[in-house]
PDB file of C-alpha atoms in Angstrom:
ATOM      1  CA  MET A 409     -17.047  54.117 -36.848  1.00  0.00           C
ATOM      2  CA  GLU A 410     -17.780  50.345 -37.139  1.00  0.00           C
ATOM      3  CA  SER A 411     -18.583  49.182 -40.876  1.00  0.00           C
ATOM      4  CA  ARG A 412     -22.241  48.368 -41.494  1.00  0.00           C
ATOM      5  CA  ILE A 413     -20.996  45.251 -43.620  1.00  0.00           C
ATOM      6  CA  LYS A 414     -19.268  43.938 -40.185  1.00  0.00           C
ATOM      7  CA  GLN A 415     -22.524  44.869 -38.127  1.00  0.00           C
ATOM      8  CA  LEU A 416     -24.734  42.953 -40.615  1.00  0.00           C
ATOM      9  CA  ARG A 417     -22.425  40.045 -40.471  1.00  0.00           C
ATOM     10  CA  GLU A 418     -22.029  39.984 -36.715  1.00  0.00           C
ATOM     11  CA  LYS A 419     -25.801  40.602 -36.505  1.00  0.00           C
ATOM     12  CA  ARG A 420     -26.296  36.863 -38.583  1.00  0.00           C
ATOM     13  CA  GLY A 421     -23.549  35.610 -36.569  1.00  0.00           C
ATOM     14  CA  LEU A 422     -21.437  35.261 -39.497  1.00  0.00           C
ATOM     15  CA  ILE A 423     -17.869  34.679 -39.357  1.00  0.00           C
ATOM     16  CA  GLN A 424     -15.893  36.362 -42.121  1.00  0.00           C
ATOM     17  CA  GLU A 425     -15.108  33.203 -43.720  1.00  0.00           C
ATOM     18  CA  ILE A 426     -18.359  32.170 -44.314  1.00  0.00           C
ATOM     19  CA  LEU A 427     -19.542  35.659 -45.551  1.00  0.00           C
ATOM     20  CA  ALA A 428     -16.359  35.730 -47.849  1.00  0.00           C
ATOM     21  CA  ALA A 429     -16.675  32.475 -49.608  1.00  0.00           C
ATOM     22  CA  GLU A 430     -20.726  33.481 -49.950  1.00  0.00           C
ATOM     23  CA  LEU A 431     -19.476  36.515 -52.105  1.00  0.00           C
ATOM     24  CA  GLY A 432     -16.960  34.714 -53.870  1.00  0.00           C
ATOM     25  CA  ILE A 433     -13.981  36.809 -52.459  1.00  0.00           C
ATOM     26  CA  THR A 434     -11.032  36.245 -49.743  1.00  0.00           C
ATOM     27  CA  GLN A 435     -11.412  36.759 -45.968  1.00  0.00           C
ATOM     28  CA  GLN A 436      -8.522  38.981 -46.101  1.00  0.00           C
ATOM     29  CA  LEU A 437     -10.164  41.022 -48.600  1.00  0.00           C
ATOM     30  CA  LEU A 438     -13.725  41.332 -46.748  1.00  0.00           C
ATOM     31  CA  SER A 439     -11.506  42.281 -43.480  1.00  0.00           C
ATOM     32  CA  LYS A 440     -10.234  45.406 -45.958  1.00  0.00           C
ATOM     33  CA  TYR A 441     -13.344  45.891 -46.756  1.00  0.00           C
ATOM     34  CA  GLU A 442     -14.740  46.162 -43.246  1.00  0.00           C
ATOM     35  CA  ARG A 443     -12.149  48.102 -41.890  1.00  0.00           C
ATOM     36  CA  ASP A 444     -12.242  50.729 -44.794  1.00  0.00           C
ATOM     37  CA  ILE A 445      -8.676  49.744 -45.754  1.00  0.00           C
ATOM     38  CA  THR A 446      -9.577  48.986 -49.588  1.00  0.00           C
ATOM     39  CA  LEU A 447     -12.332  50.672 -51.658  1.00  0.00           C
ATOM     40  CA  ILE A 448     -15.072  48.153 -52.061  1.00  0.00           C
ATOM     41  CA  LYS A 449     -15.752  47.115 -55.708  1.00  0.00           C
ATOM     42  CA  VAL A 450     -19.211  47.637 -57.487  1.00  0.00           C
ATOM     43  CA  ASP A 451     -20.238  44.142 -58.230  1.00  0.00           C
ATOM     44  CA  ILE A 452     -19.147  43.048 -54.852  1.00  0.00           C
ATOM     45  CA  LEU A 453     -20.993  45.881 -52.999  1.00  0.00           C
ATOM     46  CA  LYS A 454     -24.140  44.981 -54.871  1.00  0.00           C
ATOM     47  CA  LYS A 455     -23.620  41.087 -53.807  1.00  0.00           C
ATOM     48  CA  ILE A 456     -23.444  42.152 -50.047  1.00  0.00           C
ATOM     49  CA  ALA A 457     -26.736  44.617 -50.477  1.00  0.00           C
ATOM     50  CA  ILE A 458     -28.445  41.622 -52.203  1.00  0.00           C
ATOM     51  CA  TYR A 459     -27.026  38.951 -49.549  1.00  0.00           C
ATOM     52  CA  PHE A 460     -28.215  41.205 -46.603  1.00  0.00           C
ATOM     53  CA  ASN A 461     -31.422  42.453 -48.386  1.00  0.00           C
ATOM     54  CA  VAL A 462     -30.083  46.252 -47.864  1.00  0.00           C
ATOM     55  CA  THR A 463     -29.608  49.098 -50.124  1.00  0.00           C
ATOM     56  CA  THR A 464     -26.254  50.044 -51.216  1.00  0.00           C
ATOM     57  CA  ASP A 465     -26.355  53.531 -49.755  1.00  0.00           C
ATOM     58  CA  TYR A 466     -26.730  51.727 -46.399  1.00  0.00           C
ATOM     59  CA  LEU A 467     -24.008  49.858 -46.987  1.00  0.00           C
ATOM     60  CA  LEU A 468     -21.925  53.094 -47.808  1.00  0.00           C
ATOM     61  CA  GLY A 469     -23.789  55.249 -44.920  1.00  0.00           C
ATOM     62  CA  ILE A 470     -25.239  57.310 -46.951  1.00  0.00           C
ATOM     63  CA  SER A 471     -28.612  56.408 -45.817  1.00  0.00           C
ATOM     64  CA  ASP A 472     -30.273  55.106 -42.568  1.00  0.00           C
ATOM     65  CA  VAL A 473     -32.598  53.565 -44.458  1.00  0.00           C
ATOM     66  CA  LYS A 474     -31.905  49.473 -44.593  1.00  0.00           C
ATOM     67  CA  ARG A 475     -34.488  48.713 -47.251  1.00  0.00           C
ATOM     68  CA  ASP A 476     -35.994  50.309 -50.179  1.00  0.00           C
ATOM     69  CA  LEU A 477     -39.815  49.595 -51.017  1.00  0.00           C
ATOM     70  CA  GLN A 478     -38.694  46.213 -52.827  1.00  0.00           C
ATOM     71  CA  GLY A 479     -36.600  45.353 -50.129  1.00  0.00           C
ATOM     72  CA  GLN A 480     -39.384  45.761 -47.597  1.00  0.00           C
ATOM     73  CA  MET A 481     -41.892  43.834 -49.580  1.00  0.00           C
ATOM     74  CA  LYS A 482     -39.568  41.048 -49.922  1.00  0.00           C
ATOM     75  CA  MET A 483     -38.743  41.148 -46.246  1.00  0.00           C
ATOM     76  CA  ASN A 484     -42.896  40.974 -45.665  1.00  0.00           C
ATOM     77  CA  GLU A 485     -43.055  38.074 -47.767  1.00  0.00           C
ATOM     78  CA  THR A 486     -40.346  36.095 -45.415  1.00  0.00           C
ATOM     79  CA  LEU A 487     -42.458  36.948 -42.336  1.00  0.00           C
ATOM     80  CA  ASP A 488     -45.691  35.987 -43.877  1.00  0.00           C
ATOM     81  CA  GLN A 489     -43.999  32.646 -44.866  1.00  0.00           C
ATOM     82  CA  TYR A 490     -42.760  32.037 -41.342  1.00  0.00           C
ATOM     83  CA  TYR A 491     -45.347  33.822 -39.190  1.00  0.00           C
ATOM     84  CA  ASP A 492     -46.718  30.347 -37.655  1.00  0.00           C
ATOM     85  CA  LEU A 493     -43.422  29.164 -36.886  1.00  0.00           C
ATOM     86  CA  VAL A 494     -42.818  32.459 -34.704  1.00  0.00           C
ATOM     87  CA  GLU A 495     -46.260  32.047 -33.454  1.00  0.00           C
ATOM     88  CA  VAL A 496     -45.590  28.742 -31.710  1.00  0.00           C
ATOM     89  CA  TYR A 497     -42.056  29.857 -30.644  1.00  0.00           C
ATOM     90  CA  LYS A 498     -43.730  32.545 -28.923  1.00  0.00           C
ATOM     91  CA  GLU A 499     -45.901  30.113 -26.881  1.00  0.00           C
ATOM     92  CA  LEU A 500     -43.120  28.115 -25.507  1.00  0.00           C
ATOM     93  CA  ASP A 501     -41.554  28.671 -22.130  1.00  0.00           C
ATOM     94  CA  GLU A 502     -38.009  30.591 -21.995  1.00  0.00           C
ATOM     95  CA  TYR A 503     -36.355  27.262 -21.391  1.00  0.00           C
ATOM     96  CA  ASP A 504     -37.822  25.834 -24.486  1.00  0.00           C
ATOM     97  CA  GLN A 505     -36.890  28.728 -26.374  1.00  0.00           C
ATOM     98  CA  GLU A 506     -33.583  28.726 -25.393  1.00  0.00           C
ATOM     99  CA  MET A 507     -33.243  24.901 -26.213  1.00  0.00           C
ATOM    100  CA  ILE A 508     -34.671  25.670 -29.995  1.00  0.00           C
ATOM    101  CA  TRP A 509     -32.411  28.711 -30.470  1.00  0.00           C
ATOM    102  CA  SER A 510     -29.374  26.256 -29.313  1.00  0.00           C
ATOM    103  CA  ILE A 511     -29.870  23.749 -31.800  1.00  0.00           C
ATOM    104  CA  ILE A 512     -30.609  26.362 -34.400  1.00  0.00           C
ATOM    105  CA  GLN A 513     -27.137  27.228 -34.098  1.00  0.00           C
ATOM    106  CA  ILE A 514     -25.511  24.258 -33.945  1.00  0.00           C
ATOM    107  CA  VAL A 515     -27.464  23.253 -37.115  1.00  0.00           C
ATOM    108  CA  LYS A 516     -26.124  26.650 -38.417  1.00  0.00           C
ATOM    109  CA  LYS A 517     -22.441  25.850 -37.211  1.00  0.00           C
ATOM    110  CA  ILE A 518     -22.795  22.583 -39.356  1.00  0.00           C
ATOM    111  CA  ASN A 519     -24.312  23.944 -42.170  1.00  0.00           C
ATOM    112  CA  GLU A 520     -21.329  26.791 -41.968  1.00  0.00           C
ATOM    113  CA  LYS A 521     -18.636  23.884 -42.102  1.00  0.00           C
ATOM    114  CA  LYS A 522     -20.238  22.049 -45.028  1.00  0.00           C
ATOM    115  CA  LYS A 523     -19.960  25.193 -46.918  1.00  0.00           C
ATOM    116  CA  ILE A 524     -16.580  25.857 -46.192  1.00  0.00           C
ATOM    117  CA  GLU A 525     -15.447  22.137 -47.005  1.00  0.00           C
ATOM    118  CA  GLN A 526     -17.196  22.500 -49.969  1.00  0.00           C
ATOM    119  CA  LYS A 527     -15.657  25.720 -51.317  1.00  0.00           C
ATOM    120  CA  ARG A 528     -12.595  23.793 -50.482  1.00  0.00           C
ATOM    121  CA  VAL A 529     -13.177  20.815 -52.600  1.00  0.00           C
ATOM    122  CA  ASP A 530     -14.697  23.220 -55.484  1.00  0.00           C
TER     123      ASP A 530
END
């Protein structure tokens, strides 16, 4: 069974090195967590749950409910914040949507590289 951590990471388009840096752990340790080779420490489990806005029970496979009420409320606030942007995006034709998506992916990769470089400097 594929790790929920890996599923969430891939859904966001993150590589292990980026997520590991965000969590303050090594890429090797994250890989072990994703493959269920090493037991995950409670403090790291909490960090991952906060990062992905899911419950620890969801990460551990105890529950299929991703978010508790507080998490769902946070998600709704985020959706409200970007609602107008989504509405404009929906009105674009498919070509323009793909172009916007490509630009977002390029900017995302640039920011990921900056974060990696910054972590190496620190």
